[in-house]
Tab-separated table of C-alpha atoms in Angstrom:
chain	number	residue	atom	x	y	z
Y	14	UNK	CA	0.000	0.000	0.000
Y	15	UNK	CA	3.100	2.194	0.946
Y	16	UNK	CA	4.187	1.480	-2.679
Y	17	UNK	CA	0.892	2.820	-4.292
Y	18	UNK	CA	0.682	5.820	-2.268
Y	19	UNK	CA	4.273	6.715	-3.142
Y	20	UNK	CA	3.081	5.953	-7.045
Y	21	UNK	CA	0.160	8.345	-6.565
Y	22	UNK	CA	2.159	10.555	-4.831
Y	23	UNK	CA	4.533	11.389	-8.081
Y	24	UNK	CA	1.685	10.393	-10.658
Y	25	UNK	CA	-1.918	12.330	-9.268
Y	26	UNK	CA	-0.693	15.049	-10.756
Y	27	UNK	CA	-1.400	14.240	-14.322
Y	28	UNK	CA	-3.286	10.953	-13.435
Y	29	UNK	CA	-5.958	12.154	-11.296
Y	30	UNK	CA	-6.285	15.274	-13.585
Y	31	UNK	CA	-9.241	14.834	-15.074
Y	32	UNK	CA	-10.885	12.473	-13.077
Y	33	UNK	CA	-13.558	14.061	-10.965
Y	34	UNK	CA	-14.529	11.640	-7.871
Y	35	UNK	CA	-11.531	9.545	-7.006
Y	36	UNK	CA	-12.531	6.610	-4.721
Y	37	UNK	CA	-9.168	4.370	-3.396
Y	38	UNK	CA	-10.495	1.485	-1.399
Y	39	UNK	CA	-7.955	-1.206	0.175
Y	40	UNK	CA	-8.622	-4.817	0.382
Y	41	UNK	CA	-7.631	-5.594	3.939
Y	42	UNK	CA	-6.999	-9.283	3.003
Y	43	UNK	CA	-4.729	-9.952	6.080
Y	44	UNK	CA	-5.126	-7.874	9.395
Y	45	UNK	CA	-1.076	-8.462	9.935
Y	46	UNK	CA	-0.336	-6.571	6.634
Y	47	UNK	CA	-1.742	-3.557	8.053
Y	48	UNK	CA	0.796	-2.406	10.380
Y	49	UNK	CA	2.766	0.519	9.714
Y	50	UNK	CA	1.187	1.447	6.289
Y	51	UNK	CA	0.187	4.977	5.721
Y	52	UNK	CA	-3.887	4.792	4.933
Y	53	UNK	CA	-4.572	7.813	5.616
Y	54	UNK	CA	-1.975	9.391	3.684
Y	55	UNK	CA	-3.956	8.055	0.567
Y	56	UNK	CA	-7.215	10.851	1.594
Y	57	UNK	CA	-5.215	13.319	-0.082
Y	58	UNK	CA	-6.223	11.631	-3.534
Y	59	UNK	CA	-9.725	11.372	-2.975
Y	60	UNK	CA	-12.150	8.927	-1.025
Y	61	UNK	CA	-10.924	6.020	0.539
Y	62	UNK	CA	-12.337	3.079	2.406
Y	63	UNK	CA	-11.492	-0.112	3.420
Y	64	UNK	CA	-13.332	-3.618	2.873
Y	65	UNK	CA	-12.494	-6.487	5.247
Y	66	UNK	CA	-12.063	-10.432	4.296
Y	67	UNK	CA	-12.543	-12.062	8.106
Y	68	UNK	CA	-15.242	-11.286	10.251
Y	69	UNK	CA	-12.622	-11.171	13.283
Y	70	UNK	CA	-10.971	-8.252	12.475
Y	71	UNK	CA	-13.937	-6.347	11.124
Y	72	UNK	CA	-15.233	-4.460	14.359
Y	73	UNK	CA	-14.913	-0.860	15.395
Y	74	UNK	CA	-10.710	-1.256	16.547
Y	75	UNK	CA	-10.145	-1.966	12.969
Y	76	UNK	CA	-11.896	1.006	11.612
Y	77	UNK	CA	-10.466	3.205	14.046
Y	78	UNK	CA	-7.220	2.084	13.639
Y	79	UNK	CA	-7.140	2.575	9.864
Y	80	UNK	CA	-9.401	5.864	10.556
Y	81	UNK	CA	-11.275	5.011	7.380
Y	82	UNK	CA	-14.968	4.073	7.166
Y	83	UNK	CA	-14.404	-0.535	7.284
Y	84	UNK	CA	-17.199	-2.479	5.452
Y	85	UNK	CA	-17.422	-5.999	5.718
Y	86	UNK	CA	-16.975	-8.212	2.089
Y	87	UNK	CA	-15.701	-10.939	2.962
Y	88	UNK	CA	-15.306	-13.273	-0.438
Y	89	UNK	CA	-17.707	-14.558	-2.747
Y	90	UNK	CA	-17.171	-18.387	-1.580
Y	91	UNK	CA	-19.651	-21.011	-0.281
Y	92	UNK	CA	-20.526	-24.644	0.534
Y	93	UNK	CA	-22.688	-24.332	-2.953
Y	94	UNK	CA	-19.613	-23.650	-5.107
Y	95	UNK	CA	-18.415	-27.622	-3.637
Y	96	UNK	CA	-18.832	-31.497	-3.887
Y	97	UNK	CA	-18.313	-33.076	-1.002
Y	98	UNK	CA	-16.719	-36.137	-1.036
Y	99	UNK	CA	-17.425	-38.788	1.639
Y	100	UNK	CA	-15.149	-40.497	3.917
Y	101	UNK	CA	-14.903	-43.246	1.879
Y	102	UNK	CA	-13.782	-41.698	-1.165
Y	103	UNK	CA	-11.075	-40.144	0.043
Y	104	UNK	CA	-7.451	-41.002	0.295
Y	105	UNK	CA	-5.278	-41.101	3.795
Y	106	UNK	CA	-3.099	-37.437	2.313
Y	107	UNK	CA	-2.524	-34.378	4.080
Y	108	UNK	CA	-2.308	-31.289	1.996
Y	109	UNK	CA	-0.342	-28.632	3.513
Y	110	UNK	CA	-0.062	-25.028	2.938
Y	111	UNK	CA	3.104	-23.813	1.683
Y	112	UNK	CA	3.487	-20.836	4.588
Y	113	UNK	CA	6.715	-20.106	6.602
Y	114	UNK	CA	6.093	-21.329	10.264
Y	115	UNK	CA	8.703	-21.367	13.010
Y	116	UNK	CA	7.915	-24.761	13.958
Y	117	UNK	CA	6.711	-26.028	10.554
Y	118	UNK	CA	9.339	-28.784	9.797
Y	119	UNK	CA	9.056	-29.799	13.745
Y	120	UNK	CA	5.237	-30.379	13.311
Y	121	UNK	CA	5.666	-31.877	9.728
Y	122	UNK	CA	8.451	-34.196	10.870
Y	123	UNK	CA	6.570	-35.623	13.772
Y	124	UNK	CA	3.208	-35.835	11.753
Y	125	UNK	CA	5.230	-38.121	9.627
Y	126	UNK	CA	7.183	-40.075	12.194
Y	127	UNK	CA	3.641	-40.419	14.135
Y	128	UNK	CA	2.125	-41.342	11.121
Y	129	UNK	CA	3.954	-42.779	8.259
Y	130	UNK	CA	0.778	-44.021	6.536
Y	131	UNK	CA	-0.139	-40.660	5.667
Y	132	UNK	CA	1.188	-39.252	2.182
Y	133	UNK	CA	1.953	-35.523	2.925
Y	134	UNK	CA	1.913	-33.300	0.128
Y	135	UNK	CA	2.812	-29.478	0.216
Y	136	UNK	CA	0.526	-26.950	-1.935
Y	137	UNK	CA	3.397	-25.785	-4.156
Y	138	UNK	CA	3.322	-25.415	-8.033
Y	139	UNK	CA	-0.280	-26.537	-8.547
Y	140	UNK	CA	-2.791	-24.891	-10.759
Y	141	UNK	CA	-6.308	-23.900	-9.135
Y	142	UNK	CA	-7.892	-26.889	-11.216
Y	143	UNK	CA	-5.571	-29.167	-9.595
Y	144	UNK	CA	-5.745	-28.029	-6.092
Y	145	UNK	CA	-9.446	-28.733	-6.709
Y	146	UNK	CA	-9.195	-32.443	-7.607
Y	147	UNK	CA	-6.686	-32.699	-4.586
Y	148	UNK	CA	-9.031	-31.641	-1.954
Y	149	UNK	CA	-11.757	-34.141	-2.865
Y	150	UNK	CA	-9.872	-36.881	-2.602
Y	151	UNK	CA	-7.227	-35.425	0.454
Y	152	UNK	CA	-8.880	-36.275	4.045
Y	153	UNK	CA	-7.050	-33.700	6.024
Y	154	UNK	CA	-5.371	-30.440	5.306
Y	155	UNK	CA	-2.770	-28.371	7.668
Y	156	UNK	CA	-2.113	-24.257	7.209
Y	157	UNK	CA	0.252	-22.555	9.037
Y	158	UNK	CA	-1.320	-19.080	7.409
Y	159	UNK	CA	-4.167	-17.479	7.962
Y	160	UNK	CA	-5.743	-20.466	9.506
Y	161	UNK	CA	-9.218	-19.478	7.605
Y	162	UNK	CA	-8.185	-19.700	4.659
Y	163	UNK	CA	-8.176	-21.920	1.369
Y	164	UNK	CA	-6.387	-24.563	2.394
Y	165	UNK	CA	-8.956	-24.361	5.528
Y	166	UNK	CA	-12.064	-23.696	3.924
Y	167	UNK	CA	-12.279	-25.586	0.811
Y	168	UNK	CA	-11.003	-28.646	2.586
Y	169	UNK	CA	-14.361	-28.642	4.736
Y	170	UNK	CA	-16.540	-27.461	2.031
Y	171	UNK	CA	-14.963	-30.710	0.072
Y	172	UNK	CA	-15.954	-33.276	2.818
Y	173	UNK	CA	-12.166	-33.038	4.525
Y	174	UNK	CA	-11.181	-32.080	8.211
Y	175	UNK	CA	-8.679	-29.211	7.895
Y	176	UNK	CA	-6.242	-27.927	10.888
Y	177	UNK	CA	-4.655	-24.237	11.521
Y	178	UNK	CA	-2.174	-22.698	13.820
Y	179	UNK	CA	-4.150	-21.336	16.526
Y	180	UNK	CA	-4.927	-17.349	15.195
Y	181	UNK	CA	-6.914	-15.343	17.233
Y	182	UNK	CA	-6.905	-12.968	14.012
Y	183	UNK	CA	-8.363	-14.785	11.443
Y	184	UNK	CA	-10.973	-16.917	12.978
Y	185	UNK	CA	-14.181	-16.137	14.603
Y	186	UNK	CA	-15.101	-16.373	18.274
Y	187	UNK	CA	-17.239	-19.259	16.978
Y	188	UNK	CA	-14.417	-20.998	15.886
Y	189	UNK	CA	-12.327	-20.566	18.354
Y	190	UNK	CA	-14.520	-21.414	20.829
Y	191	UNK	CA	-14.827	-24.916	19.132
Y	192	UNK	CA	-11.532	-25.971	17.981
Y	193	UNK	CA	-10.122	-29.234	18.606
Y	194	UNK	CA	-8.921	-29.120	15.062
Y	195	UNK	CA	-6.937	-25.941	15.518
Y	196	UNK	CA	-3.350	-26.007	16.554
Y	197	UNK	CA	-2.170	-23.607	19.619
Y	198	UNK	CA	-0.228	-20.971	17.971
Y	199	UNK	CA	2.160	-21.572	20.059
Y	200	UNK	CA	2.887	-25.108	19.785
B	242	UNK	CA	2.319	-30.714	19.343
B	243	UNK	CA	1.026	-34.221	19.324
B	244	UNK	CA	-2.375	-33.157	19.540
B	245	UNK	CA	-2.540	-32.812	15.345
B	246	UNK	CA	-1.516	-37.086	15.366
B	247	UNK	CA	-3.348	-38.323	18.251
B	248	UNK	CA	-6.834	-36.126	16.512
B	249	UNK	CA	-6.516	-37.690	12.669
B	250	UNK	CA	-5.521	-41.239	14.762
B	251	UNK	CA	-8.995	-40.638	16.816
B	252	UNK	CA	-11.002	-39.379	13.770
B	253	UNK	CA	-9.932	-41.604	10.725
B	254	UNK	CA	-12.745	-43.959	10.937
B	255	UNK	CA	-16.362	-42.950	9.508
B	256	UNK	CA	-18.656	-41.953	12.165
B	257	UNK	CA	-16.298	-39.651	13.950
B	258	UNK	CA	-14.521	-38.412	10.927
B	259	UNK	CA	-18.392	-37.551	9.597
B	260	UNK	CA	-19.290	-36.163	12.696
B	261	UNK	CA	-16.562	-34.036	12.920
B	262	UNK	CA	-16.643	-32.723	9.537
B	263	UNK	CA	-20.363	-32.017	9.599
B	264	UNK	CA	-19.500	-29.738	12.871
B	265	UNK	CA	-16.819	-27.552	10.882
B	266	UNK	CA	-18.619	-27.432	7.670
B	267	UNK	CA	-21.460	-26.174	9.598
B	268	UNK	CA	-19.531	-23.416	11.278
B	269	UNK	CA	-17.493	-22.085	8.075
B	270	UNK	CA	-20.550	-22.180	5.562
B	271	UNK	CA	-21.887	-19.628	8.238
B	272	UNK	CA	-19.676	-17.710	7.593
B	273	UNK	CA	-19.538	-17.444	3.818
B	274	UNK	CA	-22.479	-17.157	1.724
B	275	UNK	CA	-22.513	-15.873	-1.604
B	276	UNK	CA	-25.816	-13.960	-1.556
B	277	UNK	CA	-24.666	-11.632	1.465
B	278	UNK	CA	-21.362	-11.281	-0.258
B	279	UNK	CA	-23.707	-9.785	-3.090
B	280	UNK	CA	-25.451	-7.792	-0.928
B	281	UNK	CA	-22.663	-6.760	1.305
B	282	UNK	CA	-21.223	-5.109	-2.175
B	283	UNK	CA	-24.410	-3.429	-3.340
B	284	UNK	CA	-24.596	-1.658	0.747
B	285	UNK	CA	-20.647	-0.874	-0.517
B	286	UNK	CA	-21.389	0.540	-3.839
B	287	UNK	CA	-24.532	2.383	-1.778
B	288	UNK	CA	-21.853	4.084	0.548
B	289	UNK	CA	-23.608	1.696	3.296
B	290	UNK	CA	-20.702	0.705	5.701
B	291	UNK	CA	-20.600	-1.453	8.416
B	292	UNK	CA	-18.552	1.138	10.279
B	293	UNK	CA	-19.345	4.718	8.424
């Protein structure tokens, strides 16, 4: 964001010149990303607001900490947009998401000492089409991101169990409240 | 940290692993439904925030 207010910055000039409402509004895809970047720098150019992906970190602290007006998006995802495949259809893998976690080759290491059955395969260098067939058939998932995320949600919505670092975040009280699948963050 | 091995030991059998699935898929379709994405973007486009 930083980077696009520095291009406006030597661009409005001539850019924004004839351009008479100017509305700038920032996907706040991931709460962490927020910190330090200059939002309200960006008024100078016109309107800006800010839509939210996760229903945890849309609330009033949010919208006062960006000091832009917050709506709540989220994305256009569902249960419909799925098949879920049963139990027996599916194949003992666990998909895993490719994100950097301090403890990530710890937890990988003992999942596969633990359970050498299970075929582990890291999300890397697939193609969206692919990463669909792989969730219908893969019976667990594991992201050390977000936690609510793809590798998350469209493990569920495909008849799989998914696990997440504990992120207080990302997930809703709901969630949290309920989450034997969830690893503590802080393993 | 062995709580990830001894939970897909305890659920990889139907009924629990069904069970259990049904309880999160519950939960996260809750959460995202295409229709009030729609209409959460027409209350955007309608300057309608959740916090103005």
């Amino acid at each position: 964001m930083n980077q696009v207010y520095d291009w406006l910055n030597s661009t409005a000039p001539t850019l924004l010149r004839d351009i008479k409402d100017v509305h700038l509004n920032i996907l706040v895809q991931n709460i962490d990303n927020m910190k330090g970047k200059n939002v309200s720098g960006l008024k100078r150019f016109g309107k800006v607001t800010g839509t939210t992906a996760h229903e945890a970190y849309t609330n009033l602290a949010t919208r006062e900490a960006l000091g832009v007006p917050l709506h709540r998006l989220s994305t256009c995802n569902g249960p419909e947009y799925y098949a879920v495949s049963e139990y027996q259809e599916k194949e003992p893998l666990l998909i895993v998401s490719p994100d950097p976690h301090p403890l990530r080759e710890q937890v990988l290491g003992q999942i596969a000492r633990a359970l050498p059955e299970l075929r582990i395969q890291v999300i890397q260098n697939l193609s969206y089409e692919d990463f669909r067939k792989v969730i219908c058939i893969a019976k667990w998932s594991l992201t050390f991101g977000e936690g609510l995320d793809g590798y998350f949600l469209e493990l569920v919505f495909s008849g799989g169990v998914g696990f997440a670092v504990f992120n207080d975040r990302f997930f809703t009280l709901e969630l949290l409240n309920w989450r034997p699948s969830i690893l503590p963050g802080r393993l | 940290m062995d709580k990830i091995t001894v939970d897909i030991r305890r659920l990889d059998e139907p009924v629990a692993y069904g069970q259990y699935w049904r309880r999160a898929y519950d939960l996260v379709s809750n959460l995202y439904d295409p229709d009030q994405f729609r209409e959460n973007l027409r209350k955007f486009y309608r300057g309608e925030y959740t916090f103005p």
